XYZ file of C-alpha atoms in Angstrom:
708
model
C -33.993 -18.270 59.580
C -31.540 -16.426 57.333
C -32.233 -16.255 53.608
C -30.655 -18.835 51.284
C -27.916 -16.440 50.127
C -26.906 -15.753 53.755
C -27.071 -19.408 54.711
C -24.911 -20.359 51.806
C -22.270 -17.822 52.758
C -22.147 -18.615 56.496
C -19.782 -21.653 56.390
C -17.389 -19.811 54.124
C -17.360 -16.772 56.382
C -16.662 -18.826 59.488
C -13.815 -20.651 57.782
C -12.314 -17.365 56.636
C -12.503 -15.954 60.149
C -10.888 -19.058 61.593
C -7.890 -18.739 59.266
C -5.322 -16.365 60.786
C -3.931 -13.708 58.453
C -0.322 -13.945 57.328
C 1.999 -11.504 59.155
C 5.104 -10.269 57.346
C 8.336 -8.791 58.675
C 8.227 -5.019 59.066
C 9.767 -2.723 56.475
C 12.842 -1.773 58.542
C 13.709 -5.379 59.406
C 13.478 -6.335 55.754
C 15.787 -3.481 54.782
C 18.294 -4.290 57.556
C 17.940 -8.019 56.882
C 17.432 -8.874 60.566
C 14.987 -11.247 62.176
C 11.629 -9.703 63.019
C 9.318 -11.069 65.721
C 6.388 -9.936 63.547
C 4.718 -7.981 66.324
C 3.747 -4.330 66.178
C 5.932 -2.615 67.106
C 8.604 -5.318 66.791
C 11.442 -5.783 69.265
C 14.136 -4.734 66.775
C 12.469 -1.396 66.072
C 11.940 -0.787 69.819
C 15.634 -1.371 70.502
C 16.653 0.879 67.628
C 14.183 3.562 68.635
C 12.794 3.548 65.105
C 9.245 3.744 63.908
C 7.967 0.297 63.063
C 6.141 0.195 59.745
C 4.279 -3.031 59.002
C 4.673 -4.491 55.537
C 1.539 -4.567 53.486
C 0.601 -7.988 52.271
C 1.343 -8.388 48.544
C -1.564 -8.410 46.224
C -2.638 -12.017 45.894
C -1.935 -13.554 42.560
C -4.986 -13.252 40.426
C -6.665 -16.603 40.105
C -7.358 -17.578 36.523
C -10.782 -18.849 35.794
C -10.803 -22.662 35.728
C -12.009 -22.882 32.127
C -8.855 -21.203 30.805
C -7.022 -24.416 30.014
C -10.083 -25.883 28.334
C -10.581 -22.770 26.201
C -6.932 -22.808 25.167
C -7.248 -26.398 24.037
C -10.454 -25.620 22.144
C -8.781 -22.713 20.391
C -5.882 -24.940 19.416
C -8.240 -27.559 17.972
C -10.214 -24.909 16.097
C -6.978 -23.637 14.552
C -6.142 -27.144 13.388
C -9.595 -27.531 11.844
C -9.208 -24.230 9.989
C -5.763 -25.162 8.712
C -7.096 -28.425 7.299
C -10.186 -26.734 5.834
C -12.632 -28.802 7.900
C -16.005 -27.075 8.393
C -17.084 -26.624 12.008
C -19.046 -24.303 14.248
C -16.592 -22.386 16.467
C -17.298 -21.698 20.099
C -16.947 -17.965 19.463
C -17.107 -16.669 15.887
C -14.359 -14.042 15.492
C -15.746 -10.517 15.733
C -19.279 -11.751 15.185
C -18.558 -13.235 11.778
C -20.171 -16.217 10.194
C -18.450 -19.457 11.187
C -17.931 -20.411 7.572
C -14.741 -19.443 5.816
C -14.723 -15.709 5.008
C -14.246 -16.375 1.295
C -17.405 -18.466 1.280
C -19.353 -15.934 3.339
C -18.449 -12.912 1.243
C -19.027 -14.753 -2.013
C -22.344 -16.172 -0.836
C -23.582 -12.814 0.449
C -22.609 -11.168 -2.805
C -24.507 -13.826 -4.727
C -27.566 -13.397 -2.518
C -27.601 -9.653 -3.096
C -27.190 -10.118 -6.836
C -30.050 -12.603 -6.876
C -32.245 -10.250 -4.880
C -31.593 -7.356 -7.240
C -32.158 -9.314 -10.398
C -35.133 -11.271 -9.086
C -33.624 -14.599 -9.974
C -33.853 -17.794 -7.996
C -30.816 -18.693 -5.942
C -28.846 -21.586 -7.293
C -26.815 -23.947 -5.221
C -23.107 -23.311 -5.349
C -20.126 -25.419 -4.506
C -17.281 -23.254 -3.277
C -13.910 -24.744 -2.571
C -12.562 -22.911 0.437
C -8.860 -22.249 0.651
C -6.681 -23.519 3.486
C -5.602 -20.994 6.084
C -1.865 -20.814 6.669
C -1.058 -19.318 10.055
C 2.456 -18.668 11.287
C 3.316 -20.130 14.662
C 3.337 -17.738 17.584
C 6.965 -17.489 18.684
C 6.098 -16.579 22.265
C 3.567 -19.366 22.521
C 6.096 -21.946 21.393
C 8.755 -20.529 23.689
C 6.375 -20.698 26.631
C 6.129 -24.485 26.346
C 9.438 -24.812 28.206
C 7.859 -23.128 31.234
C 6.447 -25.271 34.010
C 3.818 -22.623 34.595
C 2.811 -22.297 30.979
C -0.673 -21.028 31.701
C 0.814 -17.803 33.030
C 2.537 -16.952 29.777
C 1.113 -14.358 27.440
C 0.147 -16.595 24.532
C -1.629 -13.953 22.515
C 0.533 -11.386 20.815
C -2.410 -8.976 20.724
C -3.537 -9.221 24.313
C -2.976 -5.716 25.627
C -6.685 -5.119 25.995
C -7.545 -8.555 27.332
C -8.200 -8.299 31.090
C -7.763 -12.040 31.513
C -4.030 -11.716 30.913
C -1.816 -10.959 33.892
C 0.506 -7.995 34.046
C 3.686 -9.934 34.826
C 3.740 -12.352 31.906
C 6.742 -12.913 29.648
C 5.111 -12.952 26.227
C 5.155 -10.577 23.265
C 3.234 -7.868 25.106
C 5.721 -7.820 27.975
C 8.673 -7.632 25.592
C 7.112 -4.679 23.775
C 6.613 -2.900 27.096
C 10.216 -3.650 28.000
C 11.416 -2.054 24.758
C 9.150 0.946 25.346
C 10.820 1.516 28.712
C 14.368 0.805 27.539
C 14.160 3.163 24.551
C 11.732 5.664 26.024
C 13.969 8.676 25.361
C 15.651 7.316 22.261
C 13.842 8.911 19.327
C 14.283 7.036 16.058
C 15.395 9.920 13.852
C 17.472 8.232 11.186
C 14.793 8.583 8.456
C 12.926 11.805 9.176
C 15.758 13.597 10.956
C 15.528 15.112 14.414
C 12.740 16.965 16.159
C 12.645 20.704 15.667
C 12.338 21.766 19.287
C 11.292 25.311 18.489
C 8.446 24.313 16.164
C 4.881 24.419 17.438
C 3.005 22.114 15.067
C -0.324 23.724 15.899
C 0.914 26.873 14.125
C 1.639 24.922 10.922
C -1.987 23.909 10.421
C -3.957 25.992 7.922
C -6.932 27.978 9.139
C -10.291 26.263 9.565
C -11.660 27.355 6.192
C -8.615 25.949 4.408
C -8.756 22.738 6.446
C -12.330 22.184 5.261
C -11.258 22.920 1.702
C -8.261 20.569 1.844
C -10.423 17.856 3.377
C -12.892 18.181 0.500
C -10.075 18.090 -2.072
C -8.795 14.921 -0.444
C -12.268 13.350 -0.553
C -12.674 14.265 -4.233
C -9.196 13.592 -5.622
C -7.437 11.021 -3.448
C -9.829 9.055 -1.257
C -11.695 7.256 -4.113
C -8.409 5.750 -5.368
C -7.000 4.697 -1.977
C -9.881 4.398 0.556
C -7.491 4.196 3.509
C -9.576 6.492 5.717
C -13.157 6.035 6.919
C -14.940 9.262 6.018
C -17.910 9.219 8.467
C -15.820 8.658 11.595
C -12.751 10.668 10.571
C -14.765 13.698 9.502
C -16.445 13.874 12.903
C -13.056 13.657 14.629
C -11.623 16.404 12.426
C -14.503 18.731 13.269
C -13.973 18.056 16.972
C -10.221 18.633 16.680
C -10.621 22.046 15.066
C -11.709 23.548 18.374
C -8.223 22.987 19.837
C -5.551 21.747 17.431
C -2.887 22.040 20.132
C -4.444 19.193 22.132
C -5.101 16.549 19.478
C -3.369 13.171 19.598
C -0.033 12.780 17.755
C -1.550 10.119 15.473
C -4.451 12.329 14.396
C -2.111 15.271 13.872
C 0.150 13.177 11.632
C -2.887 12.023 9.681
C -4.102 15.614 9.237
C -0.756 16.807 7.858
C -0.628 13.816 5.515
C -4.117 14.707 4.272
C -3.021 18.293 3.619
C 0.032 17.004 1.726
C -1.748 14.588 -0.617
C -4.545 17.104 -1.213
C -2.052 19.733 -2.403
C -0.119 17.088 -4.363
C -3.277 16.145 -6.280
C -3.771 19.684 -7.612
C -2.592 20.567 -11.129
C -2.384 24.307 -10.638
C 1.130 25.520 -9.893
C -0.384 28.631 -8.376
C -2.919 27.201 -5.978
C -6.016 28.927 -4.680
C -4.567 28.929 -1.161
C -2.564 32.127 -1.564
C 0.850 30.471 -1.965
C 2.611 28.482 -4.689
C 1.774 24.797 -4.706
C 5.401 23.799 -4.152
C 5.752 25.948 -1.028
C 2.514 24.637 0.450
C 3.498 21.053 -0.255
C 6.916 21.435 1.353
C 5.414 23.117 4.417
C 2.789 20.441 5.014
C 5.289 17.657 4.353
C 7.600 19.160 6.973
C 4.710 19.282 9.436
C 3.901 15.661 8.616
C 7.514 14.610 9.238
C 7.507 16.247 12.663
C 4.109 14.768 13.519
C 5.271 11.290 12.484
C 8.295 11.687 14.735
C 6.007 12.715 17.590
C 4.046 9.475 17.323
C 7.172 7.279 16.956
C 6.171 6.020 13.542
C 9.029 3.516 13.233
C 7.843 1.535 16.247
C 4.150 2.294 16.048
C 1.371 -0.229 16.340
C -1.310 2.289 15.396
C -3.085 1.873 12.058
C -3.813 5.591 11.798
C -0.119 6.417 12.153
C 0.769 3.943 9.399
C -1.940 5.472 7.209
C -0.358 8.888 7.714
C 3.010 7.469 6.655
C 1.522 5.993 3.477
C -0.213 9.244 2.497
C 2.980 11.169 3.209
C 4.950 8.854 0.893
C 2.304 9.212 -1.821
C 2.666 12.991 -1.587
C 6.469 12.656 -1.941
C 6.273 10.450 -5.037
C 6.760 12.971 -7.848
C 9.758 14.671 -6.216
C 11.599 11.573 -4.993
C 13.932 9.112 -6.681
C 11.900 5.877 -6.857
C 14.849 3.929 -5.462
C 14.789 6.034 -2.303
C 11.016 5.865 -2.085
C 11.107 2.093 -2.491
C 13.476 1.822 0.472
C 11.208 3.826 2.766
C 8.194 1.864 1.530
C 10.044 -1.229 2.700
C 10.050 0.287 6.186
C 6.302 0.970 5.966
C 5.624 -2.603 4.864
C 7.706 -3.986 7.724
C 5.679 -1.860 10.174
C 2.471 -3.234 8.658
C 3.767 -6.786 8.977
C 4.646 -6.214 12.614
C 1.053 -5.057 13.127
C -0.089 -8.250 11.302
C -2.183 -6.244 8.860
C -1.109 -8.735 6.205
C -2.453 -11.667 8.256
C -6.128 -12.484 7.773
C -6.292 -14.516 10.979
C -5.311 -11.434 12.956
C -7.641 -9.183 10.982
C -10.559 -11.507 11.775
C -10.236 -10.677 15.484
C -11.244 -7.074 14.904
C -14.670 -5.542 14.401
C -15.866 -5.350 10.768
C -14.916 -1.672 10.402
C -11.362 -2.068 11.679
C -10.938 -5.330 9.779
C -11.902 -3.715 6.489
C -9.727 -0.644 7.063
C -6.737 -2.882 7.748
C -7.348 -4.714 4.463
C -7.678 -1.457 2.545
C -4.500 -0.068 4.061
C -2.472 -3.189 3.267
C -3.644 -3.359 -0.333
C -3.053 0.359 -0.961
C 0.418 0.008 0.500
C 1.223 -3.079 -1.568
C -0.097 -1.719 -4.873
C 1.765 1.572 -4.374
C 4.921 -0.362 -3.517
C 4.436 -2.504 -6.619
C 4.233 0.587 -8.827
C 7.306 2.188 -7.276
C 9.054 -1.171 -7.591
C 8.315 -1.181 -11.321
C 10.008 2.218 -11.553
C 13.121 1.162 -9.620
C 13.689 -2.580 -9.282
C 10.704 -4.828 -9.818
C 12.299 -7.660 -7.863
C 11.585 -5.807 -4.602
C 7.807 -5.941 -5.057
C 5.722 -7.411 -2.235
C 2.957 -8.445 -4.636
C 3.814 -12.069 -3.870
C 1.970 -15.104 -2.419
C 3.617 -15.076 1.031
C 0.758 -13.289 2.844
C -3.001 -13.849 3.011
C -4.768 -10.515 3.513
C -8.030 -10.641 1.563
C -9.113 -8.068 -0.980
C -11.291 -5.196 0.290
C -15.051 -5.567 0.009
C -17.020 -3.610 -2.561
C -18.958 -1.640 0.069
C -19.431 2.022 0.938
C -18.045 3.747 4.008
C -21.583 4.143 5.320
C -21.981 0.362 5.223
C -19.187 0.132 7.793
C -20.115 1.337 11.272
C -18.103 1.032 14.514
C -20.914 -0.743 16.361
C -21.399 -3.442 13.706
C -20.959 -7.090 14.654
C -21.192 -8.645 11.191
C -19.405 -7.672 7.998
C -21.669 -6.069 5.392
C -22.463 -7.970 2.224
C -20.448 -6.958 -0.819
C -22.426 -5.215 -3.555
C -22.672 -6.671 -7.026
C -23.027 -3.168 -8.497
C -20.305 -0.474 -8.422
C -19.813 1.514 -5.208
C -17.358 4.151 -4.027
C -14.926 1.265 -3.377
C -15.072 0.164 -7.029
C -11.524 1.196 -7.913
C -9.784 -0.446 -4.953
C -11.921 -3.587 -5.192
C -11.196 -4.170 -8.882
C -7.522 -3.287 -8.558
C -7.019 -5.495 -5.491
C -8.747 -8.476 -7.083
C -6.515 -8.126 -10.110
C -3.465 -7.761 -7.866
C -4.479 -10.858 -5.915
C -4.515 -12.830 -9.154
C -1.153 -11.456 -10.252
C 0.685 -12.303 -7.049
C -0.107 -15.989 -7.625
C 0.619 -15.927 -11.377
C 3.661 -17.797 -12.622
C 4.579 -15.187 -15.242
C 4.472 -12.381 -12.646
C 6.652 -14.331 -10.214
C 9.131 -15.061 -13.012
C 10.034 -11.362 -12.892
C 10.312 -11.231 -9.081
C 11.360 -14.556 -7.562
C 10.637 -17.750 -9.523
C 11.092 -19.902 -6.414
C 7.835 -18.460 -5.050
C 5.886 -20.287 -7.759
C 6.107 -23.381 -5.550
C 3.913 -21.742 -2.885
C 1.625 -19.784 -5.212
C -2.014 -20.707 -5.559
C -2.678 -22.668 -8.733
C -4.206 -20.273 -11.276
C -5.685 -22.699 -13.749
C -7.128 -21.686 -17.087
C -5.891 -19.193 -19.640
C -4.106 -16.936 -17.187
C -4.541 -13.230 -17.880
C -7.262 -13.906 -20.446
C -9.433 -15.487 -17.746
C -8.950 -12.708 -15.200
C -9.553 -10.114 -17.914
C -12.906 -11.702 -18.700
C -13.782 -11.935 -15.010
C -12.907 -8.302 -14.256
C -14.829 -7.079 -17.292
C -17.938 -9.051 -16.332
C -17.816 -8.388 -12.594
C -16.847 -4.711 -12.587
C -16.261 -2.865 -15.844
C -19.408 -3.778 -17.775
C -21.516 -2.415 -14.905
C -19.747 0.952 -14.853
C -21.265 4.197 -16.095
C -18.646 6.015 -18.227
C -20.242 9.344 -17.325
C -19.259 8.803 -13.693
C -15.662 10.068 -13.149
C -14.677 7.238 -10.788
C -16.224 4.614 -13.069
C -14.463 6.100 -16.105
C -11.151 6.159 -14.235
C -11.615 2.544 -13.171
C -12.518 1.319 -16.661
C -9.452 2.674 -18.425
C -6.953 2.240 -15.599
C -7.855 -1.430 -15.217
C -7.911 -2.034 -18.973
C -4.472 -0.483 -19.337
C -3.232 -2.548 -16.395
C -4.618 -5.714 -17.967
C -3.066 -4.959 -21.363
C 0.350 -4.302 -19.811
C 0.355 -7.633 -18.019
C -0.971 -9.453 -21.073
C 2.127 -8.135 -22.840
C 4.349 -9.297 -19.980
C 2.692 -12.701 -19.989
C 3.366 -13.030 -23.708
C 7.036 -12.189 -23.228
C 7.212 -14.726 -20.413
C 5.707 -17.519 -22.513
C 7.547 -16.937 -25.786
C 11.100 -15.808 -26.427
C 10.921 -12.517 -28.363
C 13.570 -13.720 -30.802
C 11.547 -16.829 -31.664
C 8.036 -15.455 -31.830
C 5.839 -16.189 -34.796
C 4.349 -13.382 -36.853
C 0.998 -13.946 -35.159
C 2.550 -13.681 -31.715
C 4.385 -10.490 -32.687
C 1.139 -8.988 -33.956
C -0.592 -9.978 -30.727
C 2.123 -8.238 -28.713
C 1.712 -5.130 -30.860
C -2.032 -5.159 -30.261
C -1.395 -5.188 -26.503
C 0.960 -2.207 -26.831
C -1.720 -0.335 -28.764
C -4.279 -1.125 -26.070
C -1.956 0.237 -23.384
C -1.482 3.490 -25.293
C -5.176 3.871 -26.071
C -6.132 3.333 -22.442
C -3.674 6.001 -21.343
C -4.946 8.359 -24.035
C -8.505 7.914 -22.801
C -7.344 8.838 -19.298
C -5.282 11.845 -20.387
C -7.919 13.227 -22.739
C -11.079 13.036 -20.652
C -12.209 15.833 -18.297
C -13.571 13.070 -16.040
C -10.044 12.243 -14.877
C -8.877 15.790 -14.114
C -9.141 15.204 -10.362
C -7.291 11.890 -10.684
C -4.548 13.135 -13.004
C -1.963 12.744 -10.229
C -2.504 8.980 -10.451
C -2.472 8.944 -14.260
C 0.861 10.793 -14.315
C 2.370 8.068 -12.157
C 1.611 5.451 -14.831
C 3.398 6.586 -17.970
C 2.947 3.812 -20.606
C 6.643 3.281 -21.177
C 6.498 -0.453 -22.037
C 4.062 0.315 -24.846
C 6.353 2.972 -26.355
C 9.354 0.694 -25.952
C 7.679 -2.206 -27.721
C 6.079 -0.107 -30.459
C 9.227 1.792 -31.455
C 11.479 -1.251 -31.551
C 8.927 -3.377 -33.375
C 8.359 -0.638 -35.969
C 12.104 -0.450 -36.576
C 12.222 -4.191 -37.221
C 8.873 -4.582 -39.024
C 8.040 -1.186 -40.550
C 5.217 -2.573 -42.703
C 3.571 -4.845 -40.150
C -0.219 -5.086 -39.998
C -0.483 -2.679 -37.041
C 2.098 -0.149 -38.277
C -0.260 2.671 -39.266
C -2.369 2.246 -36.127
C 0.735 2.217 -33.924
C 2.003 5.508 -35.343
C -1.414 7.076 -34.971
C -1.871 5.819 -31.417
C 1.611 6.901 -30.314
C 1.074 10.355 -31.797
C -2.251 10.838 -30.044
C -0.800 9.823 -26.705
C 2.449 11.774 -27.078
C 0.542 14.924 -28.006
C -1.411 14.717 -24.759
C 1.643 13.878 -22.677
C 4.289 16.170 -24.198
C 2.660 18.922 -26.244
C 3.448 21.609 -23.638
C 7.095 20.594 -23.347
C 9.323 22.980 -25.298
C 12.286 20.626 -25.586
C 13.416 17.191 -24.543
C 15.776 16.726 -21.622
C 19.143 15.315 -22.775
C 18.435 11.929 -21.219
C 15.455 11.541 -23.574
C 17.502 12.119 -26.727
C 18.085 8.391 -27.182
C 14.342 7.740 -27.133
C 13.771 10.491 -29.687
C 16.429 9.144 -32.028
C 14.848 5.690 -31.926
C 11.534 7.255 -32.947
C 13.208 8.871 -35.963
C 14.971 5.628 -36.892
C 11.660 3.775 -36.794
C 10.064 6.412 -39.029
C 12.980 6.311 -41.488
C 12.563 2.532 -41.744
C 8.839 3.031 -42.369
C 9.494 5.646 -45.067
C 12.039 3.395 -46.778
C 9.577 0.501 -46.834
C 6.872 2.746 -48.291
C 9.305 4.037 -50.916
C 9.889 0.527 -52.160
C 6.178 0.431 -53.011
C 6.184 3.904 -54.517
C 4.255 5.398 -51.598
C 4.838 8.209 -49.142
C 2.845 9.766 -46.308
C 3.209 12.835 -44.143
C 5.077 12.229 -40.896
C 2.831 11.768 -37.841
C 2.707 14.280 -35.004
C 5.186 12.415 -32.816
C 7.861 12.481 -35.556
C 7.378 16.188 -36.252
C 7.504 16.976 -32.548
C 10.646 14.907 -31.998
C 12.437 16.682 -34.866
C 11.493 20.108 -33.516
C 12.570 19.354 -29.973
C 15.839 17.744 -31.075
C 16.659 20.833 -33.128
C 15.984 22.997 -30.075
C 18.127 20.698 -27.988
C 21.047 20.903 -30.413
C 20.814 24.661 -30.809
C 20.934 25.079 -27.047
C 23.818 22.623 -26.933
C 25.747 24.698 -29.467
C 25.239 27.831 -27.419
C 26.352 25.987 -24.311
C 29.510 24.741 -26.048
C 30.306 28.230 -27.305
C 30.087 29.604 -23.798
C 31.975 26.695 -22.227
C 34.776 25.721 -24.636
C 36.726 23.893 -21.946
C 34.300 20.988 -21.640
C 36.165 17.707 -21.798
C 35.404 15.273 -24.564
C 32.675 12.820 -23.744
C 31.039 15.049 -21.155
C 27.393 15.797 -21.801
C 27.076 19.450 -22.684
C 23.393 19.413 -23.586
C 21.292 21.886 -21.671
C 18.752 20.750 -19.142
C 15.106 21.814 -19.425
C 14.261 25.306 -18.305
C 12.298 26.054 -15.168
C 9.258 26.669 -17.374
C 9.570 23.145 -18.796
C 9.804 21.312 -15.480
C 6.078 21.217 -14.522
C 5.113 19.993 -18.005
C 7.968 17.519 -17.986
C 6.965 16.015 -14.678
C 3.270 15.908 -15.505
C 3.811 14.255 -18.861
C 6.580 11.841 -18.014
C 6.626 11.734 -14.210
C 10.287 12.457 -13.712
C 12.176 11.693 -16.931
C 14.503 14.523 -16.016
C 15.592 12.930 -12.761
C 18.893 11.223 -12.140
C 19.263 8.071 -14.170
C 18.541 4.647 -12.783
C 18.117 2.407 -15.811
C 15.082 0.392 -16.754
C 14.478 -1.037 -13.308
C 13.700 -4.692 -12.754
C 12.262 -5.199 -16.246
C 15.408 -4.170 -18.138
C 16.459 -7.740 -18.827
C 12.997 -8.537 -20.190
C 12.915 -5.725 -22.715
C 16.528 -6.104 -23.696
C 15.280 -9.366 -25.202
C 12.026 -7.828 -26.358
C 13.482 -5.515 -28.986
C 12.633 -8.036 -31.686
C 16.157 -8.767 -32.934
C 17.343 -5.167 -33.108
C 20.807 -4.960 -34.659
C 23.630 -4.589 -32.185
C 24.941 -1.403 -33.810
C 21.640 0.385 -33.429
C 20.958 2.746 -30.590
C 19.225 0.385 -28.176
C 17.466 0.769 -24.877
C 20.051 -0.998 -22.700
C 22.467 1.911 -23.294
C 19.919 4.449 -22.146
C 20.413 6.264 -18.898
C 17.159 7.779 -17.714
C 14.483 7.665 -15.067
C 12.327 4.562 -15.736
C 8.817 5.447 -16.761
C 7.319 1.982 -16.624
């Protein structure tokens, strides 16, 4: 008697044998469109004396497993439950995560770790989870008109899903269609065209310099961005060094972007790499441009390629008009949105490592865009409530491993991700804040999350308690985080005050409060500029010149020369200006208006003191302004003597010398660049000059690079 397996298969085998196979017309008959008798050889081929070639039977349509429809319905119901914030246990937790809402999970895990470290008993918590807003899938909706809807590619991220057929008409198929249609059409309208005679492998530095640049990147740049995963990337770099000519285009673009930001982060004009810093930077940026073209960055779906683009743009920051940089950042953000990095539902499908790296990349991109937006036109900022990517976890790179199934618990104590965690949490609060949206798009306040309480005062207290009070000021990253975040908080406290109260109708107490915020901004920047702890991060400090504090302080001192904070404001401005501008030999002409306002404020202060029979020595900033203005005018006189044909009204003031440029850029991050006004905040501070007389030299008439 045959075994059970054989017995079970016998009826099926006999039925299969009884069913005759389908015979198709031969190849020649199909081509000639004549009737074929379906024999081999067929009569038509015999008459024509041609070789009869039977047609192979087409591959049978792959049968979908019968549970497919049921699983689709379950997934739809689970989505509805998530949208309505109804707790449930999903059939398959995404990427091995807890079935509870991710906000609850991360908060609860953080609390558990804190309790474990402090030895306290765990208290019950009631956490109100937030609703999940998911955009409809266009292809899924479109597929509903099909009678064979189960064959349509519902999932826009289904390239790696073997259960999806190859002939579907969803988003994946459309992307493949575009890939074929534009296969030889390189998108060169941003980075130019390929240099055919350039071998990128020859543009890489030698191995010793690659190791050195990698270490500079890890020390100077990575702690403030965290867009690369050190353990896995370092291993790949070491492997790639054996044959740089054979590495993937994405990795090559990432390598050149790492070289670029590493060189950018150095202060020394004459680097230790045997060539001037500027030449090295231009060479690596050119290599990065070519590598980005090689991996089709404008239509990429690769996170690593987008990371390379971000690092490249960071390296271009100090030499690029912020308006131009903002435009290209818009392209980078659109690429990220196409990859759904801004969508937490999509991120949840990935493993914990990839999920966290996507969050880090999105937040670094958005915060960099927000800063550049402040310097050009704040209304273009994407720090708005229209996306739902969560803030990065406060975990180390070693806590994130490729084989992990569950996300690591966030630490309560500071880690290497301290800076990005604190900054992102603060940014997440701001993008839902009414006063912040007033400066971008007030209509978005209708969709913003309700931020109850005292606004910036509440988030300031939370950030201080959760992050800053636990920091060790002797640790460079901790020190950088403390004073960067405090300066950021003070700046937005000032903005919030301007949003709540009209500057022309503020009480004396409110004016004094605004002045105290300006002082805090300046003091925070002074702490960053003065400390040796921030030397490696000075590239980031230079990008955040405290212009709003100077603007407020100077105009307020002109209007209220004897206010309560007057002496402290002069002292604080002098300390900061000495650190920022002491190595600058003269002001650029576009800064003359600022300098004259400083002198006007000091003259008002002297006049007020004279009424009380007092006088004091001018502070450092006043002495320095007088000296530099004298130098500026003497150079202007020489220029006029040499060029007597200048037309009236044309600026004849000399520009800074080549020796001044590095100090100018490091102190003021581009004041000498082509003018572009005050950016998106100009209307705010035109009102914030505290009733300055119309005949005075005011900020709205200024024409200089915004140093917000």
